[in-house]
Tab-separated table of C-alpha atoms in Angstrom:
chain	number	residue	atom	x	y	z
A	1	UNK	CA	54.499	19.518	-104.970
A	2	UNK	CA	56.501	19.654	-102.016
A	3	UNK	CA	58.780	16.777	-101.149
A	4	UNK	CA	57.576	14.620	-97.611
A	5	UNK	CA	58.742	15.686	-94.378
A	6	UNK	CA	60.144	12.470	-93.548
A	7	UNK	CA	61.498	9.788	-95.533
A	8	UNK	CA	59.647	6.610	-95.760
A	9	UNK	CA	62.258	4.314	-94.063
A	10	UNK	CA	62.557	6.492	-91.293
A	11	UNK	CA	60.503	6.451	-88.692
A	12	UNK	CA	58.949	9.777	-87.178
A	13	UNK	CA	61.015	10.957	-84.592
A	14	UNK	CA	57.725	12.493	-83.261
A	15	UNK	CA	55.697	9.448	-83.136
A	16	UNK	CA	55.335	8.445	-79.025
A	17	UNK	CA	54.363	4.991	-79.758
A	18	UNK	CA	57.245	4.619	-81.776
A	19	UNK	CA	60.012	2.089	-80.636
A	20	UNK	CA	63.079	3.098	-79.138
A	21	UNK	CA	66.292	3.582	-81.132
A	22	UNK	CA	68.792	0.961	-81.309
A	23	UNK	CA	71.260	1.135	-78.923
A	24	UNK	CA	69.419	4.127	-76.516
A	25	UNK	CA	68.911	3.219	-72.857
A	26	UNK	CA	67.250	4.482	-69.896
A	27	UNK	CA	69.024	7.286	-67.898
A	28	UNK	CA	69.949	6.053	-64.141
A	29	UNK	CA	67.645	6.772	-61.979
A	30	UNK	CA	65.041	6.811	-63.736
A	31	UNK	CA	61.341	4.882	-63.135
A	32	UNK	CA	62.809	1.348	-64.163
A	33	UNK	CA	66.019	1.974	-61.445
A	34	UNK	CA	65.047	-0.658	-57.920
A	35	UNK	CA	66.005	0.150	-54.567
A	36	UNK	CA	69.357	-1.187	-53.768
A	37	UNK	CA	69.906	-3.473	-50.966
A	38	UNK	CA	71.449	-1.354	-48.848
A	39	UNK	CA	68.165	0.985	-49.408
A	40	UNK	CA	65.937	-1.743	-48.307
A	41	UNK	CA	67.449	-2.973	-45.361
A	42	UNK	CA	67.589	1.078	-43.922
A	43	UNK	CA	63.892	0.960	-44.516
A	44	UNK	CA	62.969	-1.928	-42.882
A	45	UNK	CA	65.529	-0.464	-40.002
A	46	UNK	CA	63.170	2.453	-40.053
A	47	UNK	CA	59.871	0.463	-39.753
A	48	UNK	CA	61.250	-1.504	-36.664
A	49	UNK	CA	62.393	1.513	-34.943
A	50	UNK	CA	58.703	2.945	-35.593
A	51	UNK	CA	56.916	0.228	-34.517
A	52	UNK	CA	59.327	-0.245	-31.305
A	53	UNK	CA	58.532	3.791	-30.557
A	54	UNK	CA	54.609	3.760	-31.140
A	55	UNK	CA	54.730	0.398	-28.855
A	56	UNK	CA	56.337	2.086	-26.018
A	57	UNK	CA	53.662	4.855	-25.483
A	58	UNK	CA	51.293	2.235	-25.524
A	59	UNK	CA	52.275	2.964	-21.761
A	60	UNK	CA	51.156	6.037	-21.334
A	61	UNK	CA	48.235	5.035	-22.691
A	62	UNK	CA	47.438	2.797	-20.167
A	63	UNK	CA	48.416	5.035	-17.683
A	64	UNK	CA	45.667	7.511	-18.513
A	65	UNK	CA	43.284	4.732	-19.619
A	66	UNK	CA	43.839	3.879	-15.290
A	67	UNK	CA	43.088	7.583	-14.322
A	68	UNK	CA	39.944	8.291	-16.288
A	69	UNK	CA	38.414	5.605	-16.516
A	70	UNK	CA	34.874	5.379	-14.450
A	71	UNK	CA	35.122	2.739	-11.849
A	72	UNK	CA	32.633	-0.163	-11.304
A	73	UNK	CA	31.407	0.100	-7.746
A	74	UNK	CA	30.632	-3.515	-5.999
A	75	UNK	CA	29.398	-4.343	-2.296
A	76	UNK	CA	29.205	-7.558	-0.453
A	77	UNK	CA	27.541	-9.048	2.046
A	78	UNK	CA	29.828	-11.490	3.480
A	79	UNK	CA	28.078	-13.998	1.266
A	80	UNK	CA	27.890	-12.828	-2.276
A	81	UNK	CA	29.192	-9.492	-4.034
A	82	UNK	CA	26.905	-7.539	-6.301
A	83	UNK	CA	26.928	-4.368	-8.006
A	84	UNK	CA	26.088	-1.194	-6.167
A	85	UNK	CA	23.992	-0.057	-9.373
A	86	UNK	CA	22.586	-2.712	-11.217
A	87	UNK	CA	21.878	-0.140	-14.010
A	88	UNK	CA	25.194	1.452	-13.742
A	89	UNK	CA	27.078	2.337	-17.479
A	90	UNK	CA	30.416	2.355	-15.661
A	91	UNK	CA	31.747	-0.879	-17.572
A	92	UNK	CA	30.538	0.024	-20.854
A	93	UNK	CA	32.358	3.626	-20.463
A	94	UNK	CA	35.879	2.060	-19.229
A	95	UNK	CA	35.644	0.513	-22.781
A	96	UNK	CA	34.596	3.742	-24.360
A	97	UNK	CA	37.410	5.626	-22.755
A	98	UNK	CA	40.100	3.292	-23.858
A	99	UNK	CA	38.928	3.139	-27.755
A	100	UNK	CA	39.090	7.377	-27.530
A	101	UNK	CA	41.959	7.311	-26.124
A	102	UNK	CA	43.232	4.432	-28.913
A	103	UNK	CA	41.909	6.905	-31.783
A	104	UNK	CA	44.044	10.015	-30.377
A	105	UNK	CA	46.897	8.369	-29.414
A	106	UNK	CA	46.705	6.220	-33.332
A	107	UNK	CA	46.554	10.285	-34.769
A	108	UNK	CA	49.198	11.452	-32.882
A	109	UNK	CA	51.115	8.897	-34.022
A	110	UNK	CA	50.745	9.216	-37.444
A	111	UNK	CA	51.646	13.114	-37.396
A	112	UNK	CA	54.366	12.657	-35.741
A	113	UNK	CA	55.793	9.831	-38.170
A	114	UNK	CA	54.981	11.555	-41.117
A	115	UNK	CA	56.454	14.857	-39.898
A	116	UNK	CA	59.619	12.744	-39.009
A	117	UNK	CA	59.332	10.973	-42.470
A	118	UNK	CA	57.091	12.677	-45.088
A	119	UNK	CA	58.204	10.525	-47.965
A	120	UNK	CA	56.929	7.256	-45.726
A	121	UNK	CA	57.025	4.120	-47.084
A	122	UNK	CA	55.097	0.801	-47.268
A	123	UNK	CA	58.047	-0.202	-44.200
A	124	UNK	CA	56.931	2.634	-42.320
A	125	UNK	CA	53.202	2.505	-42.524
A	126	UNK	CA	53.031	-1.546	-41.470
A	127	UNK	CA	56.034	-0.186	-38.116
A	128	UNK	CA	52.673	2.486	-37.325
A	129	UNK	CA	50.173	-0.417	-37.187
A	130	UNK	CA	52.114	-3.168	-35.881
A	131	UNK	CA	53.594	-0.261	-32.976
A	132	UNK	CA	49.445	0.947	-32.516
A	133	UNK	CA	48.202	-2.527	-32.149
A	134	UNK	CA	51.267	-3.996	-29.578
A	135	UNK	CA	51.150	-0.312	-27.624
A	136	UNK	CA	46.965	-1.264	-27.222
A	137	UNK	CA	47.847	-4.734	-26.261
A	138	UNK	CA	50.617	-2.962	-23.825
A	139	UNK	CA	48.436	-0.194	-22.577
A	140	UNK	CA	45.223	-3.006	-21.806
A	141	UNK	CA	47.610	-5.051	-19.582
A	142	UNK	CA	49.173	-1.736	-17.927
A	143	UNK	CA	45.700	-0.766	-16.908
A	144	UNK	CA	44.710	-4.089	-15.603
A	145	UNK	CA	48.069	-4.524	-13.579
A	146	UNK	CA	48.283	-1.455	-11.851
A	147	UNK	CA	44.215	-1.473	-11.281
A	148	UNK	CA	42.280	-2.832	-9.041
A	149	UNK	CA	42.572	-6.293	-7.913
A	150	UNK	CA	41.200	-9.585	-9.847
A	151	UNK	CA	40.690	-11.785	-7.252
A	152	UNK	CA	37.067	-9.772	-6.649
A	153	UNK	CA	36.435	-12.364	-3.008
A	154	UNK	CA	39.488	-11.767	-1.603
A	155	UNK	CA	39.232	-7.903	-1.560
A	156	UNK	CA	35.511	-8.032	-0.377
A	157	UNK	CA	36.769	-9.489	2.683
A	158	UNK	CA	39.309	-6.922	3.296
A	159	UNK	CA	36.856	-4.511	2.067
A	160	UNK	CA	34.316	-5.771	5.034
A	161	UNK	CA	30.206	-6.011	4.905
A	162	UNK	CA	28.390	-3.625	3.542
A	163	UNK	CA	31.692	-1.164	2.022
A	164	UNK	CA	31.631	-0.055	-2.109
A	165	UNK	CA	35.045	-1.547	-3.329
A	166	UNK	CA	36.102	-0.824	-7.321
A	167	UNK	CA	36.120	-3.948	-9.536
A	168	UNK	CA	38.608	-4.386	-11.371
A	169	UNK	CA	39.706	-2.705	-14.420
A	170	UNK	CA	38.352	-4.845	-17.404
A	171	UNK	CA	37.789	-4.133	-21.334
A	172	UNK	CA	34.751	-6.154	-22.728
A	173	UNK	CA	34.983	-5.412	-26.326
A	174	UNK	CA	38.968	-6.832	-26.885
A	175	UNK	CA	39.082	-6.719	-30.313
A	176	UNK	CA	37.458	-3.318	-31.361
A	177	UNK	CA	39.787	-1.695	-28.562
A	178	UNK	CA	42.860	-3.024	-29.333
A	179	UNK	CA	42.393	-2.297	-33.360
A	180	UNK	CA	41.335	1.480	-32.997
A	181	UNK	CA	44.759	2.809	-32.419
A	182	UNK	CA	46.375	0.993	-35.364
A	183	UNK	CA	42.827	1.895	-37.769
A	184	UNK	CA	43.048	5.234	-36.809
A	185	UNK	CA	46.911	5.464	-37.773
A	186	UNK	CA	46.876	4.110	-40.763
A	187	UNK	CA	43.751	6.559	-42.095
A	188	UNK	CA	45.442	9.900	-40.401
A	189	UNK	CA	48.769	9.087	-42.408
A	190	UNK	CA	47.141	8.039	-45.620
A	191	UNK	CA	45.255	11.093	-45.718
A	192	UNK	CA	48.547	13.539	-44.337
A	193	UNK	CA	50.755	11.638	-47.350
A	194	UNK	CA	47.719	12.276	-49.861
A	195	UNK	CA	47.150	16.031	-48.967
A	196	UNK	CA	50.881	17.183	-48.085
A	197	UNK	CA	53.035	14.225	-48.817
A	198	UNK	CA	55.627	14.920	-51.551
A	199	UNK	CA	54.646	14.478	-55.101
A	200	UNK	CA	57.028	12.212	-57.864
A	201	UNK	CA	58.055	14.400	-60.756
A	202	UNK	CA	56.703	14.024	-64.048
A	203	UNK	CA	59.477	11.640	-66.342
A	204	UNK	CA	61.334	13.164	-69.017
A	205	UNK	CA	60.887	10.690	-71.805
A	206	UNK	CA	63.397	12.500	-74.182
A	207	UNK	CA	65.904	12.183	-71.196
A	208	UNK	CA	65.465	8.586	-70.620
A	209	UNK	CA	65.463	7.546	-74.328
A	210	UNK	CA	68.808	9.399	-74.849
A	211	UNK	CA	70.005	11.455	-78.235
A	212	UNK	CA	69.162	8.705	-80.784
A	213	UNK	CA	65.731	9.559	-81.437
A	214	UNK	CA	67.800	13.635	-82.427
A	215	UNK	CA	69.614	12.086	-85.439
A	216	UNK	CA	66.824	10.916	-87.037
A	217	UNK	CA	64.962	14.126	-87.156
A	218	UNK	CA	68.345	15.719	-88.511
A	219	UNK	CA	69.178	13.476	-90.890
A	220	UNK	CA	65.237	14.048	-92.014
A	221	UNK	CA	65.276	17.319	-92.244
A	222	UNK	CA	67.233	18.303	-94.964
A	223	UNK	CA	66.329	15.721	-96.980
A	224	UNK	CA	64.365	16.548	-100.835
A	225	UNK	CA	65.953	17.447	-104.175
A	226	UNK	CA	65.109	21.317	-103.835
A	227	UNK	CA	66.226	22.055	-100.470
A	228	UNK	CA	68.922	24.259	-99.617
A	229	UNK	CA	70.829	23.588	-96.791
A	230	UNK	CA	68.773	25.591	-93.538
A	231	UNK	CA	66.309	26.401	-95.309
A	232	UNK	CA	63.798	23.594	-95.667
A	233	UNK	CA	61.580	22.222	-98.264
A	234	UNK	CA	59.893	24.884	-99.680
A	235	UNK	CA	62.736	26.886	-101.202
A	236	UNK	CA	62.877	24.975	-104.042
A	237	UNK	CA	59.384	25.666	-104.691
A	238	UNK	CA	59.421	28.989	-103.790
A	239	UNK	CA	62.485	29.878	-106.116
A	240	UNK	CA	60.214	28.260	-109.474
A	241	UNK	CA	57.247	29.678	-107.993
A	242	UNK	CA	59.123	33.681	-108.310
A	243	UNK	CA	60.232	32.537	-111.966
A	244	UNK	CA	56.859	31.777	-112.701
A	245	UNK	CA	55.372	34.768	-111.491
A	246	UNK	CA	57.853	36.902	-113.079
A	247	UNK	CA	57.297	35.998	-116.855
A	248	UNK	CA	53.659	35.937	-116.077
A	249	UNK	CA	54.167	39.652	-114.977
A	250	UNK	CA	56.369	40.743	-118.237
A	251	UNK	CA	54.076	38.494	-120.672
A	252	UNK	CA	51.117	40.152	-118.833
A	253	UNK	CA	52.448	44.165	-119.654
A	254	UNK	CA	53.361	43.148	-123.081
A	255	UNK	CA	50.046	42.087	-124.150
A	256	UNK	CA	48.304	44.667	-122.179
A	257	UNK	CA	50.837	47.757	-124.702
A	258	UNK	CA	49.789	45.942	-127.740
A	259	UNK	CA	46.021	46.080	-126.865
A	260	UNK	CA	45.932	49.611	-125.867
A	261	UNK	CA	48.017	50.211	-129.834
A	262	UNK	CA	45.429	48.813	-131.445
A	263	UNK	CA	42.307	50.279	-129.787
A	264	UNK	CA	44.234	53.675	-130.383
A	265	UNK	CA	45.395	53.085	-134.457
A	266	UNK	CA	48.980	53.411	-135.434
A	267	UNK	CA	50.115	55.787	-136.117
A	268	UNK	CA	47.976	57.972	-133.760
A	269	UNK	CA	44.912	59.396	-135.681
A	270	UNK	CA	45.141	63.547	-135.618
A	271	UNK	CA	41.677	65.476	-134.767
């Protein structure tokens, strides 16, 4: 019989549930490593500056929410002011224009942050939606500053009796407008990071635990009475295994002369 492969107070060196060897520790930088502080404040530095940025063309948002925006067409008649078309759908699409603009402005944004930053960052994603939801808050009161008037009597009267005036720019539906931009941001750059964002390599576990776990399977090795030294286990068989097989070979040719003798009578019979 051969002798074991490894001792039985050693552990296998092969085993991966096995326990780490005494006095073996993680390599730096490896998965148990945290962010320094220095690392954390540079993201949240990053975040702010991306949430300031997306806020700010919350301005141009407004801007072209003002300019395409269909216009609500009232007339008075020095006593009341109605609507020109009681069955208009010019108030329901000034709300509809500013959520389509929200949704491309909220994937713009997020392409150009992750092109900026493809490794993003739990800093950087909340900077997009807090900068998409102030820039919609921004862009709503841009729109209604630089539109029409709110005071709706006193520019019927300078309007006259009888003249179509625009009401003023108004969104009806606050809260689904304002929270497109910031939706839609947060989607586009979970799905760029998922498809194209950079991918953490796999660990190298004999790395991290270090060269303890190599001693063990060395000092295993060449362990067993037989065993010659780089050769293994099975020389020691294999060397008694040859001797065996060599007497059996000799024993084997003697027997097989003295039974061909016999058959053939000694001395030789002469015809």
């Amino acid at each position: 019989m051969t002798a074991p492969l490894t001792p039985p107070h050693e552990p296998d060196p092969h085993d991966p549930w096995a326990a780490p060897p005494s006095g073996s520790r993680l390599a730096p930088g490896g998965p148990a490593s945290s962010p320094t502080a220095a690392e954390r404040r540079a993201e949240l530095a990053q975040g702010a500056a991306t949430a300031v940025l997306v806020a700010v063309t919350g301005f141009l948002l407004g801007l072209l929410w003002l300019w395409l925006a269909p216009r609500v067409p009232l007339v008075s008649d020095d006593t009341a002011v109605f609507l020109k078309n009681s069955e208009g759908e010019e108030a329901i699409g000034a709300d509809g224009t500013f959520v389509l603009l929200a949704l491309a402005f909220g994937l713009l944004s997020a392409v150009a942050v992750f092109l900026l930053r493809r490794r993003g960052g739990i800093s950087l994603v909340v900077g997009l939606a807090v900068g998409g939801l102030l820039g919609s808050l921004l862009a709503w009161r841009v729109g209604t500053w630089l539109g029409p008037t709110s005071d709706v009597v006193a520019h019927a009267k300078q309007a006259g009796k009888g003249v179509t005036f625009d009401a003023p720019l108004e969104l009806h539906a606050v809260g689904a407008a304002v929270l497109a931009w910031p939706i839609a941001a947060m989607l586009a750059h979970l799905v760029l990071t998922w498809v194209w964002g950079p991918r953490d390599p796999e660990p190298d576990w004999e790395e991290f635990w270090g060269a303890g776990s190599g001693a063990g399977a060395v000092s295993g090795a060449g362990s067993g009475p037989g065993a010659v030294p780089g050769s293994g286990h099975g020389s020691g068989f294999l060397g008694g295994s040859g001797a065996e097989a060599g007497s059996g070979s000799e024993s084997g040719s003697g027997s097989g002369a003295g039974e061909k003798g016999g058959a053939e009578g000694w001395p030789p019979r002469r015809s």
